[in-house]
Structures are given as C-alpha cells and as structure tokens.
Coordinates of C-alpha atoms in Angstrom, one line a residue:
M294 CA 1.1 9.9 -57.3
L295 CA -0.1 9.2 -53.6
I296 CA 2.2 6.4 -53.0
N297 CA 4.5 8.3 -51.3
S298 CA 2.2 10.6 -49.5
P299 CA 2.5 10.8 -45.4
K300 CA -0.5 9.2 -45.0
S301 CA 0.6 6.2 -47.2
K302 CA 3.8 6.0 -45.4
I303 CA 2.1 6.2 -41.6
Q304 CA -0.5 3.5 -43.1
G305 CA 2.7 1.4 -44.2
F306 CA 4.5 1.7 -40.8
I307 CA 1.3 0.8 -38.8
S308 CA 1.0 -2.6 -41.1
R309 CA 4.6 -3.5 -40.7
A310 CA 4.3 -2.7 -37.0
I311 CA 1.4 -5.2 -36.8
R312 CA 2.6 -8.0 -38.7
D313 CA 5.9 -7.8 -36.8
A314 CA 3.9 -7.9 -33.6
R315 CA 2.1 -10.8 -34.5
K316 CA 5.5 -13.0 -35.2
P317 CA 6.6 -15.5 -33.2
P318 CA 9.0 -14.6 -30.4
P319 CA 12.5 -16.0 -30.6
K320 CA 13.1 -19.5 -29.5
V321 CA 15.2 -18.8 -26.8
I322 CA 12.7 -16.3 -25.2
D323 CA 9.6 -18.6 -25.9
S324 CA 11.2 -21.5 -24.2
T325 CA 12.4 -19.5 -21.1
I326 CA 8.9 -18.1 -20.6
N327 CA 7.4 -21.5 -21.1
F328 CA 10.1 -23.2 -18.3
L329 CA 9.0 -20.2 -16.0
A330 CA 5.0 -20.9 -16.6
R331 CA 5.7 -24.5 -15.9
H332 CA 6.9 -23.4 -12.4
W333 CA 4.9 -20.2 -12.1
W334 CA 4.4 -20.0 -8.2
L335 CA 8.2 -20.4 -7.8
S336 CA 9.2 -17.9 -10.2
L337 CA 6.8 -15.5 -8.9
L338 CA 8.4 -16.0 -5.3
V339 CA 11.7 -15.6 -6.5
F340 CA 10.9 -12.3 -8.6
V341 CA 9.4 -10.9 -5.2
A342 CA 12.6 -11.9 -3.4
I343 CA 14.7 -9.7 -5.8
I344 CA 12.6 -6.8 -6.3
Y345 CA 10.9 -6.4 -3.2
C346 CA 13.0 -8.0 -0.3
S347 CA 16.2 -7.5 -1.5
F348 CA 17.8 -4.5 0.3
L349 CA 14.3 -3.9 2.0
G350 CA 16.3 -2.1 5.2
L351 CA 18.4 0.0 3.3
R352 CA 16.6 3.1 3.0
P353 CA 15.9 5.1 5.9
L354 CA 12.1 5.5 7.1
R355 CA 10.2 7.5 5.0
F356 CA 6.4 9.0 3.9
E357 CA 4.3 8.0 6.8
E358 CA 6.2 5.1 7.8
G359 CA 7.6 6.5 11.0
R360 CA 4.3 7.6 12.1
R361 CA 3.1 3.7 12.1
A362 CA 6.4 2.8 13.8
V363 CA 5.9 4.9 16.8
Q364 CA 2.7 3.6 17.1
A365 CA 3.7 0.1 17.0
I366 CA 6.7 0.9 19.5
A367 CA 4.0 2.3 22.0
I368 CA 2.1 -1.2 21.7
L369 CA 5.3 -3.1 22.2
D370 CA 5.8 -0.9 25.2
G371 CA 2.6 -2.1 26.6
Q372 CA 0.2 0.6 25.5
S373 CA -3.4 -0.3 24.5
L374 CA -3.8 -2.0 21.1
W375 CA -7.2 0.1 20.8
L376 CA -6.2 3.6 21.9
L377 CA -3.4 4.3 19.9
E378 CA -0.8 7.0 20.3
T379 CA 2.1 8.9 18.7
L380 CA 4.7 10.6 21.2
G381 CA 2.2 10.0 24.0
Q382 CA -1.1 11.9 22.3
P383 CA -4.0 9.7 20.9
Y384 CA -3.9 9.0 17.3
V385 CA -7.1 8.3 15.9
N386 CA -6.9 9.3 12.2
K387 CA -6.2 5.6 10.8
P388 CA -7.6 2.3 12.0
P389 CA -4.7 0.2 13.8
L390 CA -4.5 -3.0 11.8
L391 CA -1.2 -2.1 10.0
P392 CA 0.4 -0.8 13.4
W393 CA -0.6 -4.0 14.9
L394 CA 1.3 -6.1 12.4
M395 CA 4.0 -4.1 12.4
A396 CA 4.3 -4.8 16.2
L397 CA 3.9 -8.5 15.6
F398 CA 6.9 -8.5 12.8
G399 CA 9.0 -6.4 15.6
T400 CA 8.2 -9.0 18.2
A401 CA 9.7 -11.7 15.8
L402 CA 12.5 -9.8 14.5
G403 CA 13.5 -8.6 18.0
S404 CA 13.1 -5.0 17.2
L405 CA 11.1 -2.7 15.4
N406 CA 13.3 -1.9 12.7
E407 CA 13.0 -1.0 8.7
L408 CA 12.4 -4.6 8.2
A409 CA 9.6 -5.3 10.6
V410 CA 7.9 -2.0 9.2
R411 CA 7.9 -2.9 5.7
A412 CA 7.4 -6.9 5.7
P413 CA 3.5 -6.1 6.0
P414 CA 3.4 -4.6 2.8
V415 CA 5.4 -7.1 1.3
T416 CA 3.9 -9.9 2.3
A417 CA 0.6 -8.2 1.0
V418 CA 2.4 -7.8 -2.6
L419 CA 3.3 -11.6 -2.3
V420 CA -0.5 -12.8 -1.4
G421 CA -1.8 -10.1 -3.9
A422 CA 0.6 -11.7 -6.6
F423 CA -0.4 -15.0 -5.9
S424 CA -4.3 -14.7 -5.6
A425 CA -4.1 -12.7 -9.0
A426 CA -2.3 -15.6 -10.7
A427 CA -4.8 -18.0 -9.3
M428 CA -7.9 -16.1 -10.8
A429 CA -6.1 -16.1 -14.1
R430 CA -5.3 -19.9 -13.7
K431 CA -8.6 -20.4 -12.7
L432 CA -10.3 -19.0 -15.9
V433 CA -8.0 -20.4 -18.5
K434 CA -9.1 -23.9 -19.1
T435 CA -6.6 -25.1 -21.3
D436 CA -2.9 -26.0 -20.8
L437 CA -1.8 -22.6 -21.0
R438 CA -3.4 -22.0 -17.7
N439 CA 0.3 -21.9 -16.0
L440 CA 1.3 -19.2 -18.3
A441 CA -1.7 -17.3 -17.4
A442 CA -0.9 -17.4 -13.8
L443 CA 2.6 -16.3 -14.7
G444 CA 1.7 -13.5 -16.6
A445 CA -1.2 -12.3 -14.0
G446 CA 1.4 -12.6 -11.3
L447 CA 4.0 -10.6 -13.2
A448 CA 1.6 -8.0 -14.3
Y449 CA 0.5 -7.3 -10.6
L450 CA 4.0 -7.3 -9.2
T451 CA 5.5 -5.1 -12.1
S452 CA 2.8 -2.3 -12.0
P453 CA 3.8 1.1 -11.1
Y454 CA 1.6 1.0 -8.2
M455 CA 3.3 -1.7 -6.6
L456 CA 6.6 -0.6 -7.6
L457 CA 6.2 2.4 -5.7
K458 CA 4.4 1.2 -2.7
G459 CA 5.2 -2.5 -2.6
R460 CA 8.3 -1.6 -0.4
V461 CA 6.8 1.2 1.7
G462 CA 5.1 0.7 5.4
E463 CA 1.9 2.2 4.1
T464 CA -1.7 0.8 4.0
D465 CA -2.3 0.8 0.3
T466 CA -0.9 -2.9 -0.8
L467 CA -2.6 -4.2 2.2
V468 CA -6.2 -3.3 1.4
T469 CA -5.2 -4.4 -2.5
A470 CA -4.3 -7.6 -1.5
L471 CA -7.3 -8.5 0.5
A472 CA -9.7 -6.8 -1.8
G473 CA -8.2 -9.5 -4.3
V474 CA -8.5 -12.3 -1.9
A475 CA -12.4 -11.5 -1.3
F476 CA -12.6 -11.3 -5.0
L477 CA -11.0 -14.6 -5.8
I478 CA -12.9 -16.4 -2.7
W479 CA -16.3 -15.2 -4.3
S480 CA -15.8 -15.8 -7.7
S481 CA -14.2 -19.2 -7.4
A482 CA -17.0 -20.6 -5.5
R483 CA -19.6 -19.0 -7.8
L484 CA -17.9 -20.3 -10.8
E485 CA -18.4 -23.7 -9.0
N486 CA -21.9 -23.2 -7.8
R487 CA -21.3 -23.7 -4.2
L488 CA -21.3 -20.3 -2.6
R489 CA -21.7 -21.2 0.9
P490 CA -21.7 -20.1 4.5
V491 CA -17.9 -20.8 4.9
H492 CA -17.1 -18.5 1.7
W493 CA -19.0 -15.6 3.5
I494 CA -17.3 -16.0 6.5
A495 CA -13.7 -15.7 4.9
I496 CA -15.0 -12.5 2.7
T497 CA -16.2 -10.9 5.7
A498 CA -12.7 -11.3 7.1
C499 CA -11.2 -9.9 4.1
L500 CA -13.6 -6.9 4.2
A501 CA -12.9 -6.4 7.8
G502 CA -9.3 -6.5 7.3
I503 CA -9.8 -3.7 4.7
L504 CA -12.1 -1.5 6.9
F505 CA -9.6 -1.6 9.8
T506 CA -6.7 -0.7 7.8
K507 CA -7.9 2.1 5.9
G508 CA -11.7 2.5 6.0
P509 CA -14.7 2.1 3.7
I510 CA -13.6 3.4 0.4
P511 CA -11.3 0.4 -0.7
T512 CA -14.0 -2.0 -0.2
A513 CA -16.4 -0.6 -2.6
F514 CA -13.9 -1.9 -5.3
V515 CA -14.8 -5.3 -4.5
L516 CA -18.7 -5.2 -3.4
A517 CA -19.3 -3.3 -6.6
P518 CA -18.9 -6.6 -9.1
I519 CA -20.6 -8.5 -6.4
L520 CA -23.6 -6.6 -5.8
V521 CA -24.0 -5.8 -9.2
T522 CA -23.5 -9.5 -10.4
A523 CA -26.0 -10.7 -8.1
A524 CA -28.5 -8.3 -8.9
L525 CA -28.3 -8.6 -12.6
D526 CA -28.9 -12.5 -11.9
R527 CA -31.9 -11.5 -9.7
N528 CA -29.9 -13.3 -7.0
W529 CA -31.4 -11.4 -4.0
R530 CA -30.1 -14.1 -1.5
E531 CA -26.8 -13.3 -2.8
C532 CA -27.0 -9.3 -2.5
G533 CA -28.5 -9.7 0.9
M534 CA -25.4 -12.1 1.9
A535 CA -23.1 -9.7 0.9
I536 CA -24.7 -6.6 2.4
G537 CA -24.9 -8.9 5.8
A538 CA -21.0 -9.8 5.2
T539 CA -20.2 -5.9 5.1
I540 CA -22.3 -5.3 8.1
F541 CA -20.7 -7.9 10.2
A542 CA -17.2 -6.8 8.7
A543 CA -17.7 -3.6 9.8
I544 CA -18.0 -4.4 13.8
P545 CA -14.3 -4.0 14.4
L546 CA -14.1 -0.7 13.2
I547 CA -17.3 0.5 14.5
T548 CA -16.0 -1.0 17.9
W549 CA -12.7 1.2 17.6
I550 CA -14.6 4.2 16.9
A551 CA -16.4 4.1 19.8
I552 CA -13.7 3.2 22.1
N553 CA -11.9 6.4 20.7
L554 CA -14.8 8.9 20.2
A555 CA -13.9 10.6 23.6
V556 CA -10.7 12.1 21.8
T557 CA -11.9 13.0 18.7
N558 CA -14.9 13.8 16.8
P559 CA -16.3 11.9 13.4
M560 CA -15.4 14.3 11.3
V561 CA -11.7 13.9 11.7
W562 CA -12.6 10.0 10.4
A563 CA -14.5 11.5 7.6
R564 CA -11.6 13.3 6.6
E565 CA -9.1 10.7 6.9
M566 CA -11.0 7.7 5.4
R567 CA -11.6 10.0 2.4
V568 CA -15.5 10.2 2.7
A569 CA -16.1 13.8 3.7
G570 CA -17.7 16.0 1.1
R571 CA -16.2 19.4 -0.8
H572 CA -17.9 22.5 -1.6
W573 CA -18.3 22.8 -5.4
D574 CA -15.6 25.4 -5.4
L575 CA -13.7 27.0 -8.3
D576 CA -10.5 24.9 -7.5
Y577 CA -12.6 21.5 -7.2
L578 CA -14.6 22.2 -10.7
L579 CA -11.1 22.8 -12.4
F580 CA -10.3 19.5 -10.7
L581 CA -12.9 18.0 -12.3
L582 CA -12.3 19.5 -15.7
R583 CA -8.6 18.2 -15.5
L584 CA -10.3 14.4 -15.1
G585 CA -8.9 14.5 -11.8
E586 CA -6.2 11.9 -10.9
I587 CA -7.7 9.7 -13.5
P588 CA -4.4 10.3 -16.0
A589 CA -1.9 9.6 -12.9
G590 CA -4.5 6.3 -12.3
V591 CA -4.1 5.0 -15.7
A592 CA -0.6 5.6 -15.5
S593 CA 0.1 3.9 -12.8
V594 CA -1.7 0.3 -14.2
L595 CA 0.4 0.8 -17.3
P596 CA 1.2 -1.2 -19.8
W597 CA -1.0 -3.9 -18.4
A598 CA -4.0 -1.9 -18.6
I599 CA -3.8 -1.5 -22.4
V600 CA -2.9 -5.6 -22.6
A601 CA -6.3 -5.8 -20.4
G602 CA -8.4 -3.6 -22.5
V603 CA -7.6 -4.9 -26.1
Y604 CA -8.3 -8.5 -24.8
M605 CA -11.2 -7.3 -23.7
L606 CA -12.3 -5.4 -26.9
H607 CA -11.4 -8.8 -28.7
R608 CA -13.6 -10.7 -26.3
R609 CA -16.9 -9.1 -27.2
S610 CA -16.4 -10.1 -30.5
Q611 CA -16.5 -13.6 -29.6
P612 CA -19.5 -15.8 -29.0
R613 CA -21.1 -15.8 -25.3
R614 CA -19.9 -17.9 -22.9
E615 CA -21.0 -19.1 -19.4
D616 CA -18.1 -17.3 -17.5
D617 CA -19.0 -13.9 -19.2
W618 CA -20.3 -12.9 -15.8
L619 CA -17.0 -13.1 -14.2
Y620 CA -15.2 -11.0 -16.8
R621 CA -18.0 -8.4 -16.5
A622 CA -17.2 -8.5 -12.5
L623 CA -13.8 -8.0 -13.1
L624 CA -14.3 -4.9 -15.4
L625 CA -16.8 -3.5 -12.8
Y626 CA -14.1 -4.4 -10.1
A627 CA -11.1 -2.3 -12.3
V628 CA -13.0 0.5 -13.9
P629 CA -15.9 2.0 -12.4
V630 CA -15.1 2.4 -8.6
A631 CA -11.4 3.6 -10.0
I632 CA -13.0 6.5 -11.8
V633 CA -15.4 7.8 -8.8
V634 CA -12.2 7.5 -6.4
L635 CA -9.9 9.5 -8.8
L636 CA -12.3 12.2 -9.4
W637 CA -13.1 12.2 -5.6
P638 CA -12.2 15.6 -3.4
S639 CA -8.4 15.1 -2.0
A640 CA -8.0 12.1 -4.3
H641 CA -4.4 10.7 -5.1
G642 CA -3.8 8.2 -7.7
R643 CA -2.7 5.6 -5.4
Y644 CA -6.3 5.5 -4.0
A645 CA -6.9 3.4 -7.0
M646 CA -4.4 1.0 -6.6
P647 CA -7.0 -2.0 -5.8
A648 CA -8.0 -1.7 -9.3
S649 CA -4.7 -3.2 -10.3
W650 CA -5.4 -6.3 -9.4
P651 CA -8.3 -7.1 -11.6
V652 CA -5.8 -5.6 -14.5
A653 CA -3.5 -7.9 -13.8
V654 CA -5.8 -10.8 -14.2
L655 CA -7.2 -9.6 -17.4
A656 CA -3.7 -9.2 -18.5
G657 CA -2.4 -12.7 -17.3
I658 CA -5.4 -14.2 -20.1
A659 CA -4.5 -12.3 -22.5
I660 CA -0.9 -13.4 -22.2
A661 CA -1.9 -16.9 -22.1
S662 CA -3.9 -16.2 -25.4
W663 CA -1.4 -14.2 -27.6
R664 CA 1.6 -16.3 -26.5
R665 CA 2.7 -16.8 -29.9
Y666 CA 2.8 -12.8 -30.4
R667 CA 6.2 -11.2 -30.1
I668 CA 4.6 -8.4 -28.5
I669 CA 3.4 -10.0 -25.7
S670 CA 7.2 -11.5 -24.8
S671 CA 8.4 -8.1 -25.4
V672 CA 6.0 -6.3 -22.8
I673 CA 6.9 -9.3 -20.3
A674 CA 10.5 -8.8 -20.9
A675 CA 10.6 -4.7 -21.1
T676 CA 8.5 -4.7 -17.7
V677 CA 10.4 -7.1 -15.7
I678 CA 13.8 -5.5 -17.0
G679 CA 12.3 -2.1 -16.3
A680 CA 11.5 -3.1 -12.5
I681 CA 14.9 -4.6 -11.8
L682 CA 16.9 -1.6 -13.1
L683 CA 14.2 0.7 -11.2
Q684 CA 15.3 -1.5 -7.9
L685 CA 19.0 -1.2 -8.9
G686 CA 18.6 2.6 -9.6
T687 CA 16.9 2.9 -6.2
I688 CA 19.7 1.3 -4.2
I689 CA 22.4 3.4 -6.2
S690 CA 20.2 6.5 -5.2
I691 CA 20.4 5.8 -1.8
K692 CA 24.0 5.1 -1.3
V693 CA 24.9 8.1 -3.7
I694 CA 22.4 11.1 -3.1
P695 CA 23.7 12.9 -0.3
K696 CA 20.0 13.6 1.5
Y697 CA 19.5 9.8 1.9
K698 CA 23.0 9.3 3.3
R699 CA 22.3 12.3 5.9
Q700 CA 19.3 10.7 6.8
R701 CA 21.0 7.4 7.8
I702 CA 23.7 8.6 9.4
A703 CA 21.1 10.7 11.8
A704 CA 19.1 7.5 12.0
N705 CA 22.0 5.4 13.1
A706 CA 23.4 8.2 15.6
L707 CA 20.1 8.4 17.3
H708 CA 19.5 4.6 17.5
A709 CA 23.1 4.1 18.9
T710 CA 22.4 7.1 21.5
M711 CA 19.0 5.6 22.8
N712 CA 21.0 2.1 22.9
N713 CA 23.1 3.3 25.6
I714 CA 20.7 4.0 28.3
P715 CA 18.1 1.6 30.3
P716 CA 14.9 0.7 28.7
G717 CA 11.9 2.5 29.2
P718 CA 10.0 5.6 27.8
V719 CA 11.8 8.9 27.4
L720 CA 10.4 12.4 27.4
L721 CA 10.6 14.6 24.1
I722 CA 11.0 18.5 23.8
W723 CA 9.9 19.4 20.4
T724 CA 9.6 23.0 19.3
K725 CA 5.7 23.4 20.0
D726 CA 4.7 24.7 16.3
A727 CA 7.4 22.3 14.5
K728 CA 6.3 19.4 12.9
A729 CA 7.7 16.1 14.5
N730 CA 10.0 14.0 12.7
F731 CA 8.6 10.6 13.1
N732 CA 10.9 9.0 10.6
L733 CA 13.7 10.2 12.5
L734 CA 12.1 9.6 16.2
A735 CA 11.4 6.1 15.2
Y736 CA 14.8 5.0 15.7
A737 CA 14.7 5.7 19.2
D738 CA 12.9 2.0 19.4
R739 CA 11.3 3.4 22.6
R740 CA 8.3 4.8 23.6
L741 CA 8.7 8.9 23.5
I742 CA 6.4 11.2 25.3
R743 CA 6.1 14.8 23.6
I744 CA 5.7 17.8 26.0
D745 CA 6.4 21.3 25.4
A746 CA 9.6 23.1 27.3
D747 CA 7.2 25.3 29.3
T748 CA 4.9 22.3 30.9
S749 CA 5.7 20.1 33.4
D750 CA 6.3 16.3 33.1
C751 CA 3.5 14.8 34.8
A752 CA 3.7 12.1 32.4
D753 CA 5.8 9.2 33.6
G754 CA 8.8 9.4 31.1
G755 CA 11.9 8.7 33.5
N756 CA 15.0 10.5 34.0
Y757 CA 16.1 10.9 30.3
L758 CA 15.0 14.0 28.0
L759 CA 15.5 14.1 24.4
V760 CA 15.6 17.4 22.9
R761 CA 15.7 18.6 19.4
D762 CA 18.9 20.7 18.5
D763 CA 16.9 24.3 18.7
M764 CA 16.3 23.5 22.7
I765 CA 19.8 22.4 23.6
S766 CA 21.0 25.5 25.0
F767 CA 17.8 26.5 26.5
V768 CA 17.6 23.0 28.4
A769 CA 21.4 22.7 29.2
N770 CA 21.3 26.1 31.3
S771 CA 18.6 24.6 33.5
K772 CA 21.0 23.0 35.8
I773 CA 18.6 20.0 36.2
W774 CA 19.8 18.3 33.2
N775 CA 23.5 17.0 32.0
R776 CA 23.9 16.1 28.6
V777 CA 24.8 12.6 27.8
D778 CA 25.7 12.2 24.1
D779 CA 28.5 13.6 22.3
N780 CA 27.1 13.2 18.7
E781 CA 25.2 16.0 16.9
Q782 CA 24.4 13.7 13.7
S783 CA 20.8 13.4 14.6
G784 CA 20.0 16.8 15.2
L785 CA 18.9 15.7 18.7
A786 CA 20.6 15.7 22.0
L787 CA 19.9 13.3 25.3
F788 CA 20.2 14.5 28.4
E789 CA 19.9 12.8 31.8
R790 CA 18.2 14.3 35.0
A791 CA 21.3 15.7 37.5
G792 CA 19.0 17.8 39.9
P793 CA 15.9 17.5 41.9
A794 CA 12.8 18.1 40.3
R795 CA 11.2 21.2 41.5
P796 CA 7.2 20.6 42.2
N797 CA 4.8 23.0 41.2
A798 CA 1.5 23.9 42.2
D799 CA -0.2 21.0 40.8
G800 CA 2.3 18.6 42.5
C801 CA 4.4 17.3 39.4
R802 CA 7.9 17.7 38.7
S803 CA 9.1 21.1 36.8
I804 CA 11.0 20.1 33.4
L805 CA 13.4 23.1 33.6

C-alpha cells in the first residue's frame, strides 16, 4: 500500500495548499481591499505618511547621510554649487544633485536637520509609488485598474529595498524613482502611438537627474528596454532619439566633471560610479561562483518578485496581445541589467534597486488578475503588517538600544554648543589619520574647516576652534585658546581664541 507514503502525503499537502490559496478571501478583507482600491492614491499617501514620514527625525544621521549633510551646509553657507566640499576640502566622488535637494529642503525648514536630509528620498519614494501605480493602472483596461494601481503602489512601498533605504538620505531611492518616471513617460506615449519631442525632453530630464545623482549605471535599467524594444521593432528613429536623449542628459554631469577635473582624476569617478573594471583574481572568481550579490538582490524584492514571476509565466500561456511588447520591456527593465549589476565588481544588493519598480508594476497587475484568490489578499496583508511592525521595531530600538541613545545625546550636545556662538565657519582639529565622523559633525549646522594640529589656519575660520577629545589637552595648553563649553557628551570641545595669533613665515596665523 502506497497511499500513506511520504510522496503521497507531500502531494496531498500541495494539492490542499493550492485549493486553499484559490479560495476567495473573507468578505471583510475583500471589501476592505476594494474600498482602498477605490481611493488608491489616498491609500498610498496615507501609507507613506505612516511608514515613511512618521518619526522621520527620530534616528540620528547614519551611513552616508552626514557626508551629504555637510556638503549641503557648505552650500547654504555660500559655497559653490558646483565645487562641493566636506570640511573645507573638495569632494568630487558623487555628483551634487542630492546635496542640492537637501540644501533646498534645509532652506525651506530653516535648518539642515534630519528632516531636511531625509525629505528628498522620502519624496522620491512617494513619486516612485505613484508612478508604478499609474503604470499598472494604464495596463489594466478593466474596472480592476484601481486595484492594480493600489497593488503596484503597495508592492513598491513594501519592497525590502524601499523599507531599508526609503528613510535614509542617500541616492538609491532618488535614481529608482527617476528611472520609473522615465519609463512611464516613454511607455505611456508609445502605447498611444504619440511619442513626441516633448516626451523625449521629459525623459532627458529624468536621465539627467539620474546621471547627476549617481552616475551612468542606473540609467541602463531604463535605457535597455527602450533601446531593445525599438530595435526589435526596427524603429531606428526611436533608437536615435533615445541615444540623443542620453547624450543631452549627460551635459550637466560632463559640465560638473570638467569644473572639478583640477582636483581629482577620472579613475576616482570610475571607481565611485562603479564603472571601473577589476582584475580576474581568485577573490573575484569566488565572488562570481557564489553568484555575486544576486541572492541579496532577489531577497530584496521578495515576495513581489515571486508574484510577478508567476504572473509572467501564466501570461506566456495566453494568446498574444498588442501590448506584449510592454510586458517584455518590463522584464528587460527588471532582470538583465540587475543581474549584470549584481555580478559587477564591488557590487552591493542595493545597486539593483531600480528593478523594484517594474517588479512592483507586474505584481500590481497580478493582484488585479487574481483578486479573488485568498493567497493574494494574504500576501498584501502580510507585507503591509510586516512593514508596520518593522517601523514599530525601528522606533523601539532607537529608544531602547544604548548605542542609538548615545548618538542622540552626542548630536544634541554638539548642536546646543554650536548654537551658543555667532554664525560663521569654525575651524576643526581632527587627528590626521582618524576618519571624520560626518554623522556627528553635521549637527554643528555650520561650515567646518578641517585643519591639522601642526599646521597654520590660513583658511578663514573665525575665532572658534572645534577639537576632538584626544586633542583637547594639547590645545588647552597652547594658551591661545580658551575652552567655552562645559559638556563632554559629544566627544568634542569648543574653544574660543584668547590670545593673539603668532604669525609664521607664510604670513598665516599659527594655531598653537
């Protein structure tokens, strides 16, 4: 008797699971989803407000936020928009669009605080969600298009990529949203057979924003489907327009590179923008054998990658339709460039973040197609609840974990100290070989000019000096500076000039 064999039990379990997955959802869940779909734009707006905007300034600056913030502070202090700096030194590793936006929000808010630093990526998340929703809504021709829009928007907002980076002042969410908007403009106009110069101008603007934020690699996500689709249709005019749009879009980046060429070399940009090559050494071969960052990239778009993949497999078995080219373009957008990027030297999973946009669009269409299946409502509910729990856990951890509490105390202490002195730049002494803590120094909310303790202050830094804790006693013994703060929480001390400066052979004032 083989009825009770392990194989039979597994097959029976799978059959029951499939039957249960195809059952209709409970009426209360079905009616709730239908209500949210009728007001999909408001539902997405409320979700962004809850998940991405709430407690946005609670966590101190982290990752690369501080470095971007000090660049924006220098801009607000009157420094050049094109020659960015960090602590008085030229910074040319990344194009300047994100610091520009931070400075813009800082001007609007009156201070370059956490909200100003994180407002650009959160705004980009909202734009990305609405553009994905609009794309899915356009592809679904029935009365279920609102449900497709809701599903695509939620899939975008609950992608692990977005949940991890959407509240951080870095470049990834901005280029992802711009790529999605560019694809939406191109595909919508092409669907209606009215791809005009005005559309190419808008696409050029989006590509310019991507290039001026992170460099050329993210543009490949949207250019690949445009060029391949046009080539397959033998529409060489469209190919030429796409290439022309890319060339014009590169003008701001090329201009910035030309202006900054005197302080760096092209290899720095090649490394920072991830276009530099790598020797085929043993480490890289092992990296490729482990499939690079592909597992991390796939994990970062789950569960929606599964939903989108199953839907595309199902669609292949259906009769051909006029809009098949657009689904093929979405696949080209999501898969091949992401694989190349994730196998690229020095790759990280987040570099494939633009792929989350087409995955979300396809997932939204799948949700609308399988609306009566319990499994779809279960996936929606699980991911939304998971996103809320993640946000709640983050808030609790910031309030409870000692490391985060110390960071907040240090940031507040430095900010309070610097608020007690007149506006203007301040000199900073930091141990020569130590890495500057930009995430702390940004809370000075003013331009800082880093110098070495054994050099002179030829730079105009005013009458105040900020010193790291391991140099405090050294500066105090110089008799040229008096300490003016009485807290040690920030690990920095503020000194005011007390004695006359000693001129040196170069005609500059001596620090110590």
